[in-house]
Short mmCIF file of C-alpha atoms in Angstrom, two decimals:
data_model
loop_
_atom_site.label_atom_id
_atom_site.label_comp_id
_atom_site.label_asym_id
_atom_site.label_seq_id
_atom_site.Cartn_x
_atom_site.Cartn_y
_atom_site.Cartn_z
CA MET A 1 -1.01 20.27 -43.71
CA GLN A 2 2.48 18.91 -43.29
CA ASP A 3 5.27 21.30 -42.42
CA ASN A 4 8.25 21.82 -44.72
CA SER A 5 10.66 19.71 -42.75
CA GLU A 6 8.38 16.76 -42.80
CA LEU A 7 7.69 17.26 -46.50
CA ILE A 8 11.52 17.31 -47.19
CA ALA A 9 12.05 14.33 -45.16
CA ARG A 10 9.47 12.32 -47.06
CA ALA A 11 10.89 13.38 -50.21
CA LYS A 12 14.46 12.33 -49.24
CA THR A 13 13.30 9.03 -48.06
CA TRP A 14 11.64 8.44 -51.54
CA LEU A 15 14.83 9.73 -53.25
CA ALA A 16 16.91 7.12 -51.33
CA GLU A 17 14.81 4.28 -52.82
CA ASP A 18 14.22 5.68 -56.48
CA PRO A 19 15.92 3.21 -58.80
CA ASP A 20 15.64 5.57 -61.80
CA PRO A 21 18.53 8.09 -62.37
CA GLU A 22 16.18 10.51 -64.38
CA THR A 23 13.66 10.79 -61.70
CA ARG A 24 16.27 10.86 -58.88
CA GLU A 25 17.89 13.84 -60.59
CA GLU A 26 14.58 15.51 -60.88
CA LEU A 27 13.58 15.08 -57.26
CA ALA A 28 17.06 15.92 -56.00
CA LYS A 29 16.75 19.33 -57.74
CA LEU A 30 13.35 20.08 -56.17
CA ILE A 31 14.67 19.09 -52.66
CA ASP A 32 17.73 21.25 -53.27
CA ALA A 33 15.69 24.16 -54.34
CA GLU A 34 13.11 23.62 -51.51
CA ASP A 35 10.32 23.89 -54.07
CA THR A 36 7.68 23.22 -51.61
CA ALA A 37 4.73 23.80 -53.92
CA GLU A 38 5.82 21.22 -56.34
CA LEU A 39 6.98 18.82 -53.64
CA THR A 40 3.60 19.12 -51.98
CA ALA A 41 1.94 18.36 -55.33
CA ARG A 42 3.94 15.31 -55.71
CA PHE A 43 3.69 14.02 -52.14
CA ALA A 44 0.08 14.90 -51.43
CA GLY A 45 -0.83 11.24 -51.37
CA THR A 46 -0.27 8.38 -53.82
CA LEU A 47 -1.63 7.66 -57.23
CA GLN A 48 -4.80 5.57 -56.56
CA PHE A 49 -4.96 2.15 -58.04
CA GLY A 50 -8.40 1.67 -59.22
CA THR A 51 -10.44 -0.10 -61.80
CA ALA A 52 -8.46 1.60 -64.55
CA GLY A 53 -5.28 0.50 -62.85
CA LEU A 54 -2.85 3.57 -62.63
CA ARG A 55 -2.53 6.61 -64.86
CA GLY A 56 -0.88 9.91 -64.43
CA GLU A 57 1.83 12.22 -65.40
CA LEU A 58 5.37 11.06 -65.53
CA GLY A 59 7.74 12.36 -62.90
CA ALA A 60 9.24 11.68 -59.52
CA GLY A 61 7.08 11.10 -56.32
CA PRO A 62 4.10 8.94 -55.26
CA MET A 63 1.62 11.29 -57.11
CA ARG A 64 3.34 10.71 -60.42
CA MET A 65 4.01 7.64 -62.77
CA ASN A 66 7.49 6.45 -62.32
CA ARG A 67 9.50 3.18 -61.63
CA SER A 68 9.06 3.27 -57.89
CA VAL A 69 5.34 3.57 -58.26
CA VAL A 70 5.26 0.76 -60.92
CA ILE A 71 7.32 -1.49 -58.85
CA ARG A 72 5.01 -1.10 -55.74
CA ALA A 73 2.04 -1.68 -58.07
CA ALA A 74 3.62 -4.93 -59.54
CA ALA A 75 4.57 -6.15 -56.00
CA GLY A 76 1.01 -5.56 -54.95
CA LEU A 77 -0.46 -7.47 -57.79
CA ALA A 78 2.01 -10.46 -57.23
CA ALA A 79 0.96 -10.43 -53.59
CA TYR A 80 -2.74 -10.50 -54.56
CA LEU A 81 -2.21 -13.23 -57.03
CA LYS A 82 -0.37 -15.31 -54.42
CA SER A 83 -3.06 -14.78 -51.92
CA LYS A 84 -5.48 -16.18 -54.35
CA GLY A 85 -3.42 -19.31 -54.74
CA ARG A 86 -1.80 -18.41 -58.11
CA THR A 87 1.53 -19.04 -56.61
CA ASP A 88 3.39 -19.96 -59.69
CA GLY A 89 1.12 -18.67 -62.50
CA LEU A 90 2.25 -16.83 -65.65
CA VAL A 91 1.82 -13.02 -65.85
CA VAL A 92 2.10 -11.54 -69.45
CA VAL A 93 3.36 -7.90 -69.79
CA GLY A 94 2.80 -5.74 -72.69
CA TYR A 95 3.63 -2.09 -73.43
CA ASP A 96 3.22 0.80 -75.83
CA ALA A 97 5.71 3.28 -77.16
CA ARG A 98 5.31 5.94 -74.65
CA TYR A 99 8.17 7.26 -72.52
CA LYS A 100 9.14 4.87 -69.80
CA SER A 101 6.74 2.15 -71.05
CA GLU A 102 9.42 -0.45 -71.73
CA ASP A 103 11.14 0.37 -68.29
CA PHE A 104 7.89 -0.13 -66.53
CA ALA A 105 7.29 -3.48 -68.41
CA ARG A 106 10.71 -4.73 -67.51
CA ASP A 107 10.31 -3.77 -63.90
CA THR A 108 7.06 -5.61 -63.72
CA ALA A 109 8.49 -8.74 -65.18
CA ALA A 110 11.36 -8.41 -62.51
CA VAL A 111 8.98 -8.11 -59.75
CA MET A 112 6.72 -11.07 -60.80
CA THR A 113 9.96 -13.22 -61.14
CA GLY A 114 11.18 -12.12 -57.84
CA ALA A 115 7.84 -13.07 -56.27
CA GLY A 116 8.11 -16.72 -57.59
CA LEU A 117 5.50 -16.12 -60.42
CA ARG A 118 6.50 -16.53 -64.15
CA ALA A 119 6.68 -13.67 -66.36
CA ALA A 120 6.54 -13.18 -70.02
CA VAL A 121 6.98 -9.90 -71.95
CA LEU A 122 5.69 -9.10 -75.42
CA PRO A 123 8.56 -8.85 -77.90
CA ARG A 124 8.12 -5.04 -78.59
CA PRO A 125 5.56 -2.27 -78.30
CA LEU A 126 2.37 -3.79 -79.64
CA PRO A 127 -1.50 -2.88 -79.56
CA THR A 128 -3.26 -3.54 -76.22
CA PRO A 129 -5.60 -6.05 -77.78
CA VAL A 130 -2.55 -8.31 -78.39
CA LEU A 131 -1.88 -8.36 -74.68
CA ALA A 132 -5.58 -9.06 -73.84
CA PHE A 133 -5.38 -11.90 -76.42
CA ALA A 134 -2.13 -13.27 -74.94
CA ILE A 135 -3.51 -13.67 -71.50
CA ARG A 136 -6.13 -16.09 -72.68
CA HIS A 137 -4.06 -17.79 -75.33
CA LEU A 138 -1.23 -18.65 -73.05
CA GLY A 139 -3.44 -19.56 -70.12
CA ALA A 140 -1.96 -16.66 -67.88
CA VAL A 141 -3.32 -15.79 -64.43
CA ALA A 142 -3.00 -12.02 -65.10
CA GLY A 143 -1.69 -9.46 -67.56
CA VAL A 144 -0.39 -6.07 -67.38
CA GLU A 145 -0.42 -3.49 -70.13
CA VAL A 146 1.85 -0.36 -69.74
CA THR A 147 -0.19 2.30 -71.70
CA ALA A 148 -1.77 5.67 -71.21
CA SER A 149 -4.00 5.08 -74.32
CA HIS A 150 -4.96 8.51 -75.80
CA ASN A 151 -3.77 10.72 -72.81
CA PRO A 152 -1.31 13.61 -73.42
CA PRO A 153 2.44 12.76 -74.00
CA ARG A 154 3.39 13.55 -70.57
CA ASP A 155 1.20 10.64 -69.13
CA ASN A 156 1.69 6.87 -68.77
CA GLY A 157 -0.52 4.28 -67.15
CA TYR A 158 -0.65 0.61 -65.90
CA LYS A 159 -3.55 -1.46 -66.75
CA VAL A 160 -4.29 -4.84 -65.10
CA TYR A 161 -6.15 -8.00 -66.42
CA LEU A 162 -6.97 -11.12 -64.66
CA GLY A 163 -6.86 -14.52 -66.14
CA ASP A 164 -10.21 -14.44 -67.97
CA GLY A 165 -8.57 -11.75 -70.20
CA SER A 166 -10.78 -8.77 -68.90
CA GLN A 167 -9.72 -5.85 -66.82
CA ILE A 168 -10.09 -5.91 -63.16
CA VAL A 169 -13.25 -4.85 -61.49
CA PRO A 170 -14.36 -4.41 -57.82
CA PRO A 171 -13.35 -5.89 -55.28
CA ALA A 172 -10.14 -7.00 -56.98
CA ASP A 173 -8.90 -3.46 -57.38
CA ALA A 174 -9.31 -2.54 -53.68
CA GLU A 175 -7.71 -5.89 -52.74
CA ILE A 176 -4.66 -5.09 -54.95
CA ALA A 177 -4.62 -1.58 -53.63
CA ALA A 178 -4.49 -2.88 -50.03
CA GLU A 179 -1.42 -5.05 -51.07
CA ILE A 180 0.39 -2.08 -52.63
CA ASP A 181 -0.21 -0.20 -49.44
CA ALA A 182 1.24 -2.76 -47.30
CA ILE A 183 4.59 -2.55 -49.14
CA ALA A 184 6.91 -0.67 -46.57
CA SER A 185 9.94 -0.31 -48.71
CA LEU A 186 11.14 -0.97 -52.33
CA ASP A 187 14.05 -2.75 -50.52
CA ASP A 188 11.54 -5.41 -49.58
CA VAL A 189 10.73 -6.17 -53.29
CA PRO A 190 13.13 -8.71 -54.84
CA ARG A 191 13.92 -7.59 -58.50
CA PRO A 192 16.26 -10.08 -60.29
CA GLU A 193 18.03 -9.10 -63.35
CA THR A 194 17.01 -12.04 -65.36
CA GLY A 195 14.46 -15.09 -65.26
CA TRP A 196 11.54 -13.94 -67.19
CA GLU A 197 10.79 -14.63 -70.87
CA THR A 198 10.67 -12.39 -73.83
CA LEU A 199 8.03 -13.76 -76.14
CA ALA A 200 8.74 -14.35 -79.78
CA ASP A 201 6.35 -13.42 -82.48
CA ASP A 202 4.31 -16.63 -82.02
CA VAL A 203 1.74 -14.85 -79.94
CA LEU A 204 1.32 -11.97 -82.44
CA GLU A 205 0.92 -14.55 -85.18
CA ALA A 206 -1.71 -16.40 -83.04
CA TYR A 207 -3.60 -13.09 -82.72
CA LEU A 208 -3.34 -12.23 -86.33
CA ALA A 209 -4.69 -15.77 -87.25
CA ARG A 210 -7.63 -15.11 -85.11
CA THR A 211 -8.29 -11.75 -86.82
CA ASP A 212 -9.32 -13.66 -90.00
CA ALA A 213 -12.06 -15.15 -88.01
CA VAL A 214 -14.11 -12.01 -87.65
CA LEU A 215 -14.70 -11.80 -91.48
CA ALA A 216 -17.32 -13.85 -93.34
CA PRO A 217 -15.71 -16.35 -95.64
CA GLY A 218 -15.92 -15.09 -99.23
CA SER A 219 -17.14 -11.62 -98.23
CA PRO A 220 -16.12 -8.70 -100.66
CA ARG A 221 -12.73 -7.21 -99.72
CA THR A 222 -12.60 -4.10 -102.09
CA ALA A 223 -12.92 -1.07 -99.91
CA ARG A 224 -10.05 1.32 -99.85
CA ALA A 225 -9.03 2.99 -96.72
CA VAL A 226 -6.74 5.77 -95.46
CA TYR A 227 -5.19 4.82 -92.03
CA THR A 228 -3.67 6.68 -89.26
CA ALA A 229 -1.91 5.13 -86.21
CA MET A 230 -1.94 8.55 -84.42
CA HIS A 231 1.69 8.20 -83.63
CA GLY A 232 1.03 4.87 -81.73
CA VAL A 233 1.77 1.14 -82.16
CA GLY A 234 -1.10 0.08 -84.37
CA LYS A 235 0.34 0.41 -88.04
CA ASP A 236 2.31 -2.83 -88.27
CA THR A 237 -0.38 -5.08 -86.69
CA LEU A 238 -3.26 -3.40 -88.72
CA LEU A 239 -1.29 -3.72 -92.05
CA ALA A 240 -0.53 -7.42 -91.41
CA ALA A 241 -4.16 -8.15 -90.55
CA PHE A 242 -5.41 -6.24 -93.72
CA ASP A 243 -2.93 -8.11 -95.83
CA ARG A 244 -3.93 -11.46 -94.50
CA ALA A 245 -7.60 -10.62 -94.99
CA GLY A 246 -6.87 -9.53 -98.72
CA PHE A 247 -8.02 -5.98 -98.43
CA PRO A 248 -6.12 -3.42 -100.51
CA ALA A 249 -3.34 -1.97 -98.39
CA PRO A 250 -4.51 1.15 -96.57
CA VAL A 251 -2.93 4.38 -97.47
CA LEU A 252 -1.00 5.59 -94.48
CA VAL A 253 -1.08 9.07 -93.00
CA ALA A 254 2.72 9.40 -93.17
CA GLU A 255 3.19 12.09 -90.60
CA GLN A 256 1.40 9.90 -87.87
CA ALA A 257 2.57 6.44 -89.08
CA GLU A 258 5.53 5.71 -86.71
CA PRO A 259 5.46 5.70 -82.93
CA ASP A 260 6.43 8.83 -81.41
CA PRO A 261 5.94 9.47 -77.65
CA ASP A 262 5.85 13.21 -78.12
CA PHE A 263 2.76 12.91 -80.49
CA PRO A 264 3.98 16.06 -82.34
CA THR A 265 1.20 16.50 -84.83
CA VAL A 266 -1.84 16.65 -82.36
CA ALA A 267 -2.76 18.42 -79.19
CA PHE A 268 -4.25 15.13 -77.78
CA PRO A 269 -3.61 11.86 -79.58
CA ASN A 270 -7.26 10.79 -79.54
CA PRO A 271 -9.27 10.70 -82.77
CA GLU A 272 -12.17 12.45 -81.15
CA GLU A 273 -10.35 15.44 -80.29
CA PRO A 274 -10.60 18.65 -82.43
CA GLY A 275 -7.91 18.66 -85.18
CA ALA A 276 -6.66 15.15 -84.49
CA MET A 277 -7.86 13.80 -87.90
CA ASP A 278 -6.92 16.84 -90.00
CA LEU A 279 -3.97 15.08 -91.46
CA ALA A 280 -6.05 11.99 -92.25
CA PHE A 281 -8.49 14.22 -94.10
CA ALA A 282 -5.74 15.89 -95.99
CA THR A 283 -4.24 12.54 -96.99
CA ALA A 284 -7.68 11.36 -98.19
CA ALA A 285 -8.26 14.44 -100.17
CA ARG A 286 -5.17 13.90 -102.13
CA THR A 287 -5.34 10.05 -102.56
CA THR A 288 -6.55 8.52 -105.84
CA PRO A 289 -8.58 6.60 -106.43
CA ALA A 290 -10.60 8.31 -103.70
CA PRO A 291 -10.70 6.13 -100.61
CA ASP A 292 -14.00 4.71 -99.37
CA LEU A 293 -13.22 5.41 -95.69
CA ILE A 294 -10.68 6.63 -93.23
CA ILE A 295 -9.65 4.63 -90.26
CA ALA A 296 -7.97 5.66 -87.09
CA ASN A 297 -6.45 3.96 -84.10
CA ASP A 298 -5.66 5.52 -80.83
CA PRO A 299 -2.05 5.21 -79.86
CA ASP A 300 -2.41 1.73 -78.26
CA ALA A 301 -4.83 0.66 -80.93
CA ASP A 302 -7.67 -0.68 -78.71
CA ARG A 303 -9.90 2.01 -80.16
CA CYS A 304 -11.06 2.50 -83.74
CA ALA A 305 -12.49 5.71 -85.42
CA ALA A 306 -13.91 5.95 -88.80
CA ALA A 307 -14.67 8.94 -91.29
CA VAL A 308 -16.72 8.97 -94.26
CA LYS A 309 -17.16 11.21 -97.33
CA ASP A 310 -20.24 13.52 -96.77
CA GLY A 311 -20.73 15.61 -99.72
CA ALA A 312 -17.43 17.19 -100.54
CA ASP A 313 -16.03 16.91 -97.07
CA TRP A 314 -14.96 13.91 -94.83
CA ARG A 315 -16.82 13.53 -91.57
CA MET A 316 -15.91 11.74 -88.52
CA LEU A 317 -18.51 9.14 -87.46
CA ARG A 318 -19.52 9.20 -83.86
CA GLY A 319 -18.73 6.12 -81.77
CA ASP A 320 -22.45 5.49 -81.39
CA GLU A 321 -22.75 5.44 -85.18
CA VAL A 322 -19.83 3.09 -85.71
CA GLY A 323 -21.40 0.98 -82.87
CA ALA A 324 -24.70 0.73 -84.73
CA LEU A 325 -23.11 -0.02 -88.09
CA LEU A 326 -21.15 -2.88 -86.63
CA ALA A 327 -24.13 -4.20 -84.83
CA ALA A 328 -26.28 -4.07 -88.08
CA HIS A 329 -23.51 -5.78 -89.95
CA LEU A 330 -23.17 -8.55 -87.49
CA VAL A 331 -27.05 -9.00 -87.32
CA SER A 332 -27.07 -9.27 -91.21
CA ARG A 333 -24.46 -12.08 -90.97
CA GLY A 334 -26.63 -14.06 -88.63
CA ALA A 335 -24.76 -13.38 -85.34
CA ARG A 336 -26.22 -14.92 -82.14
CA GLY A 337 -25.45 -14.22 -78.52
CA THR A 338 -25.84 -11.10 -76.40
CA PHE A 339 -25.22 -7.59 -77.58
CA ALA A 340 -24.01 -5.35 -75.01
CA GLU A 341 -22.99 -1.65 -74.36
CA SER A 342 -22.41 0.71 -71.48
CA ILE A 343 -24.93 2.96 -70.15
CA VAL A 344 -23.31 6.10 -71.76
CA SER A 345 -23.78 4.54 -75.27
CA SER A 346 -26.77 5.06 -77.63
CA SER A 347 -29.90 3.12 -76.99
CA LEU A 348 -30.22 2.29 -80.61
CA LEU A 349 -28.19 -0.95 -79.97
CA GLY A 350 -31.04 -2.07 -77.72
CA ARG A 351 -33.59 -1.46 -80.48
CA ILE A 352 -31.35 -3.25 -83.05
CA ALA A 353 -31.01 -6.30 -80.75
CA GLU A 354 -34.62 -6.47 -79.88
CA LYS A 355 -35.73 -6.36 -83.55
CA ALA A 356 -33.28 -9.22 -84.27
CA GLY A 357 -34.40 -11.34 -81.35
CA LEU A 358 -31.02 -11.12 -79.60
CA ALA A 359 -30.32 -10.76 -75.93
CA TYR A 360 -29.26 -7.17 -74.83
CA GLU A 361 -27.48 -5.87 -71.76
CA GLU A 362 -26.49 -2.51 -70.44
CA THR A 363 -23.43 -2.20 -68.08
CA LEU A 364 -21.45 0.41 -66.28
CA THR A 365 -19.01 2.50 -68.29
CA GLY A 366 -15.82 0.57 -69.39
CA PHE A 367 -14.94 -2.61 -71.06
CA LYS A 368 -13.99 -4.11 -67.82
CA TRP A 369 -17.99 -4.42 -67.37
CA ILE A 370 -18.91 -5.09 -71.04
CA ALA A 371 -16.49 -7.98 -71.35
CA ARG A 372 -18.09 -9.85 -68.36
CA VAL A 373 -21.55 -10.09 -69.88
CA ASP A 374 -22.62 -13.76 -70.09
CA GLY A 375 -22.83 -14.92 -73.77
CA LEU A 376 -21.31 -11.69 -75.12
CA ARG A 377 -21.22 -11.63 -78.93
CA TYR A 378 -20.72 -7.89 -79.45
CA GLY A 379 -20.14 -5.09 -77.18
CA TYR A 380 -19.19 -1.43 -77.67
CA GLU A 381 -18.85 1.89 -76.00
CA GLU A 382 -19.34 5.37 -77.46
CA ALA A 383 -15.79 6.33 -76.96
CA LEU A 384 -14.70 4.30 -80.01
CA GLY A 385 -14.36 0.93 -78.22
CA TYR A 386 -15.75 -2.11 -80.01
CA CYS A 387 -15.33 -5.84 -79.14
CA VAL A 388 -16.25 -7.90 -82.15
CA ASP A 389 -14.37 -11.19 -81.29
CA PRO A 390 -15.06 -11.68 -77.40
CA GLU A 391 -13.80 -15.35 -77.46
CA GLY A 392 -10.36 -14.00 -78.80
CA VAL A 393 -10.14 -10.52 -77.17
CA ARG A 394 -12.28 -9.85 -74.10
CA ASP A 395 -11.70 -6.19 -74.53
CA LYS A 396 -12.06 -3.41 -76.96
CA ASP A 397 -9.99 -4.19 -80.09
CA GLY A 398 -9.14 -1.42 -82.74
CA ILE A 399 -7.61 -3.96 -85.16
CA THR A 400 -10.57 -6.44 -85.51
CA ALA A 401 -13.06 -3.44 -85.48
CA ALA A 402 -11.26 -1.95 -88.41
CA LEU A 403 -11.31 -5.18 -90.35
CA LEU A 404 -15.15 -5.65 -89.80
CA LEU A 405 -15.88 -1.97 -90.71
CA THR A 406 -13.86 -2.30 -93.97
CA GLU A 407 -15.74 -5.60 -94.77
CA LEU A 408 -19.06 -3.67 -94.31
CA ALA A 409 -17.78 -0.85 -96.48
CA SER A 410 -16.89 -3.39 -99.02
CA GLU A 411 -20.36 -4.99 -99.00
CA LEU A 412 -22.01 -1.64 -99.31
CA LYS A 413 -19.70 -0.58 -102.06
CA GLU A 414 -20.66 -3.69 -104.10
CA ARG A 415 -24.20 -2.48 -104.00
CA GLY A 416 -23.52 1.27 -104.63
CA ARG A 417 -24.17 2.25 -101.04
CA THR A 418 -22.26 3.94 -98.16
CA PHE A 419 -22.29 3.89 -94.41
CA LEU A 420 -24.55 7.03 -94.51
CA ASP A 421 -27.11 5.15 -96.47
CA LEU A 422 -27.10 2.42 -93.89
CA LEU A 423 -27.36 4.93 -90.96
CA ASP A 424 -30.45 6.41 -92.77
CA ASP A 425 -32.09 3.00 -93.06
CA LEU A 426 -31.38 2.51 -89.29
CA ALA A 427 -32.89 5.83 -88.35
CA VAL A 428 -36.13 5.08 -90.45
CA GLU A 429 -36.34 1.56 -88.81
CA HIS A 430 -35.70 2.48 -85.34
CA GLY A 431 -36.06 6.20 -84.86
CA LEU A 432 -33.25 8.76 -85.27
CA HIS A 433 -30.96 8.38 -82.39
CA ALA A 434 -28.65 11.48 -82.12
CA THR A 435 -26.07 11.74 -79.41
CA ASP A 436 -23.69 14.44 -78.17
CA GLN A 437 -21.42 15.02 -75.39
CA LEU A 438 -20.73 17.90 -72.96
CA SER A 439 -17.24 17.34 -71.76
CA VAL A 440 -15.43 19.85 -69.42
CA ARG A 441 -11.70 19.35 -68.84
CA VAL A 442 -10.54 20.91 -65.48
CA GLU A 443 -7.36 21.73 -63.76
CA ASP A 444 -8.95 21.81 -60.32
CA LEU A 445 -10.78 18.40 -59.65
CA SER A 446 -13.04 20.22 -57.09
CA VAL A 447 -14.91 21.98 -60.00
CA ILE A 448 -16.14 18.24 -60.89
CA ALA A 449 -17.10 17.42 -57.28
CA ASP A 450 -18.85 20.83 -57.07
CA ALA A 451 -20.84 20.23 -60.23
CA MET A 452 -22.03 16.79 -59.15
CA ARG A 453 -22.96 17.88 -55.69
CA ARG A 454 -24.94 20.88 -57.23
CA LEU A 455 -26.87 18.33 -59.45
CA ARG A 456 -27.53 16.05 -56.61
CA GLU A 457 -28.89 18.78 -54.32
CA GLN A 458 -30.90 20.54 -57.07
CA PRO A 459 -31.63 18.05 -59.92
CA PRO A 460 -33.11 19.68 -63.00
CA THR A 461 -36.75 19.16 -63.49
CA GLU A 462 -36.64 19.87 -67.20
CA LEU A 463 -34.12 20.27 -69.90
CA ALA A 464 -34.77 21.83 -73.22
CA GLY A 465 -38.37 22.01 -72.25
CA LEU A 466 -38.65 18.30 -71.96
CA PRO A 467 -39.76 17.20 -68.44
CA VAL A 468 -37.37 14.93 -66.51
CA THR A 469 -39.45 11.91 -65.86
CA ARG A 470 -36.96 10.03 -63.86
CA ALA A 471 -33.71 11.22 -62.05
CA GLU A 472 -31.37 8.48 -60.81
CA ASP A 473 -28.44 8.84 -58.48
CA LEU A 474 -26.31 5.88 -59.67
CA THR A 475 -24.11 5.87 -56.48
CA ARG A 476 -27.00 3.77 -55.02
CA GLY A 477 -26.80 1.29 -57.96
CA THR A 478 -29.82 0.03 -59.62
CA ALA A 479 -31.64 -3.50 -60.15
CA THR A 480 -29.10 -4.21 -62.95
CA LEU A 481 -26.11 -1.96 -62.21
CA PRO A 482 -23.67 -1.80 -59.35
CA PRO A 483 -23.08 1.52 -57.72
CA THR A 484 -21.04 4.16 -59.64
CA ASP A 485 -20.45 7.92 -59.36
CA GLY A 486 -23.12 9.08 -61.87
CA LEU A 487 -26.38 10.63 -62.48
CA ARG A 488 -28.96 9.58 -65.03
CA TYR A 489 -31.93 11.59 -66.19
CA THR A 490 -34.79 10.17 -68.32
CA LEU A 491 -36.77 12.62 -70.38
CA ASP A 492 -39.52 12.23 -72.88
CA GLY A 493 -37.58 11.22 -75.86
CA ALA A 494 -34.17 11.98 -74.58
CA ARG A 495 -31.62 10.66 -71.93
CA VAL A 496 -28.84 12.43 -70.11
CA ILE A 497 -25.91 10.78 -67.94
CA VAL A 498 -23.39 12.88 -66.09
CA ARG A 499 -20.27 11.28 -64.66
CA PRO A 500 -16.61 12.12 -63.80
CA SER A 501 -14.03 10.56 -66.32
CA GLY A 502 -12.30 7.51 -64.78
CA THR A 503 -9.08 8.17 -66.74
CA GLU A 504 -8.85 12.07 -67.20
CA PRO A 505 -9.59 15.22 -65.41
CA LYS A 506 -12.98 15.75 -67.08
CA LEU A 507 -16.66 15.96 -66.36
CA LYS A 508 -18.68 14.17 -68.93
CA CYS A 509 -22.15 14.53 -69.88
CA TYR A 510 -23.62 12.12 -72.41
CA LEU A 511 -26.73 13.29 -74.25
CA GLU A 512 -29.18 11.39 -76.47
CA VAL A 513 -32.42 12.41 -78.15
CA VAL A 514 -34.65 9.98 -80.18
CA VAL A 515 -36.84 11.52 -82.98
CA PRO A 516 -39.34 9.24 -84.68
CA VAL A 517 -39.05 9.02 -88.50
CA ALA A 518 -41.57 7.41 -90.75
CA GLU A 519 -39.84 7.53 -93.94
CA LYS A 520 -36.45 8.81 -95.49
CA PRO A 521 -37.68 12.17 -96.70
CA GLU A 522 -38.24 13.15 -92.96
CA LEU A 523 -34.76 12.68 -91.95
CA PRO A 524 -33.35 16.28 -92.69
CA ALA A 525 -36.04 17.71 -90.59
CA ALA A 526 -35.58 15.08 -87.82
CA ARG A 527 -31.84 15.75 -87.75
CA ALA A 528 -32.50 19.48 -87.44
CA LYS A 529 -34.86 18.92 -84.56
CA ALA A 530 -32.47 16.59 -82.87
CA ALA A 531 -29.46 19.13 -83.19
CA GLU A 532 -31.67 21.80 -81.74
CA LEU A 533 -32.84 19.67 -78.78
CA LEU A 534 -29.16 18.57 -78.08
CA ALA A 535 -27.97 22.07 -78.13
CA ALA A 536 -30.73 23.27 -75.73
CA ILE A 537 -30.13 20.20 -73.33
CA LYS A 538 -26.51 21.00 -73.25
CA ARG A 539 -27.15 24.78 -72.50
CA ASP A 540 -29.53 23.99 -69.75
CA LEU A 541 -27.42 21.23 -68.31
CA SER A 542 -24.42 23.46 -68.22
CA ALA A 543 -26.55 26.10 -66.22
CA ALA A 544 -27.89 23.27 -63.94
CA ALA A 545 -24.38 21.90 -63.09
CA GLY A 546 -22.78 25.41 -62.83
CA ILE A 547 -20.31 24.69 -65.51
#
């Protein structure tokens, strides 16, 4: 444990280099007040640069997101690129509408320019998939997106892509982190005032032209949607894409339509969180004629959520349900290539691909892995991420996914059918695949470590009365997967995966049960059985993990 004088000295050294008046003032007050508890929290280490880049709470000090941390990250990335021979390559920088995002983007461009690389910044806050598209479109050697996606308002983040347009994976993350650690002082990092390019709307226009390609020529475009941007940057791009495609203009959830870094109407700006979709449901209820679906993007618009009318109420579809619907739609259109998903997503995709004679691959969690699958045609992850145009955007894309969903809704509408009817068809054809999640948000990260250790030392032998037929510690890797911090349990007719979240202080447990269904009348009983099994697995797993 460092003594207080050493702590104060470290804070003063950081303060002397901090280029941001706001965080300088914040840190100076903590030093003057000798607030050792808060200083200890901020100087306990450094934000770790990993395969998700950086993400954390805004504030002063090395354990927070701020301009000093971002400048070091950018300098480390520049040094990494130069070590790989990319000495004069282009780095494209995008950003969302969170607090400090534009500052972080500008600092990144300045650092790249000072390092002898070329830098180009997107013209304004735009969806993350536009940045992922721009990297490949412009032939860049790397890209940076400043975003904390669907994290709370106090957070921001720094996501890094390489020249193939997909996010970094090991060993690049560790190599960049080593370059960041090698930076002794911000004074060693040249940051010119000018020299980078601010892109015009050409890149956005090229992205929008590409979105048309995800739809089948001449397909119906009649479905009416209610849309929420969740206080993020998706609205203008999505409306432009829908207009180009010829869909009816979506009805906006007015309270959430414009970017607002405070996210005032939601506890968490994530469509999956309880209450986040309430305003969308209320908008749909008062819209006439009644909409066919509700679409939501998360704040940086790389995720897409959908809700449908279920009886008198609206129901959010699970990410796995949307993943299966999009897969079935692409199969019906004759898509060829590999269908891929992460290990935490429903095994239904594998059944759909097998029946269609398509290659199928399972990857570790995250689109950084899904995007690297050879011959990828479609990839998805249960956390509302869908890649429907891998040649254009090698990442999840909430805009093109929304277009494809609305095309499917239109085709079904023409036949007097709904998403729920198609999900029933898939359940009869492949078995009812029901998924759920046990997610525990913690203040103290040791709770997660303790739960993982407990499960490793005393793995459950049965859950919900179903014997565990196979228990895998994924830190050892498998024949098809590199090592990751996770546990996988295979049961008779069920599957469980437990892992710490890579982006939030959460322990996540992904549950799936498969109930055979011979014909449609059996579905209500199958759903009841699945719900009962999922509840029992959740209860038994909580006990086994001590959470």
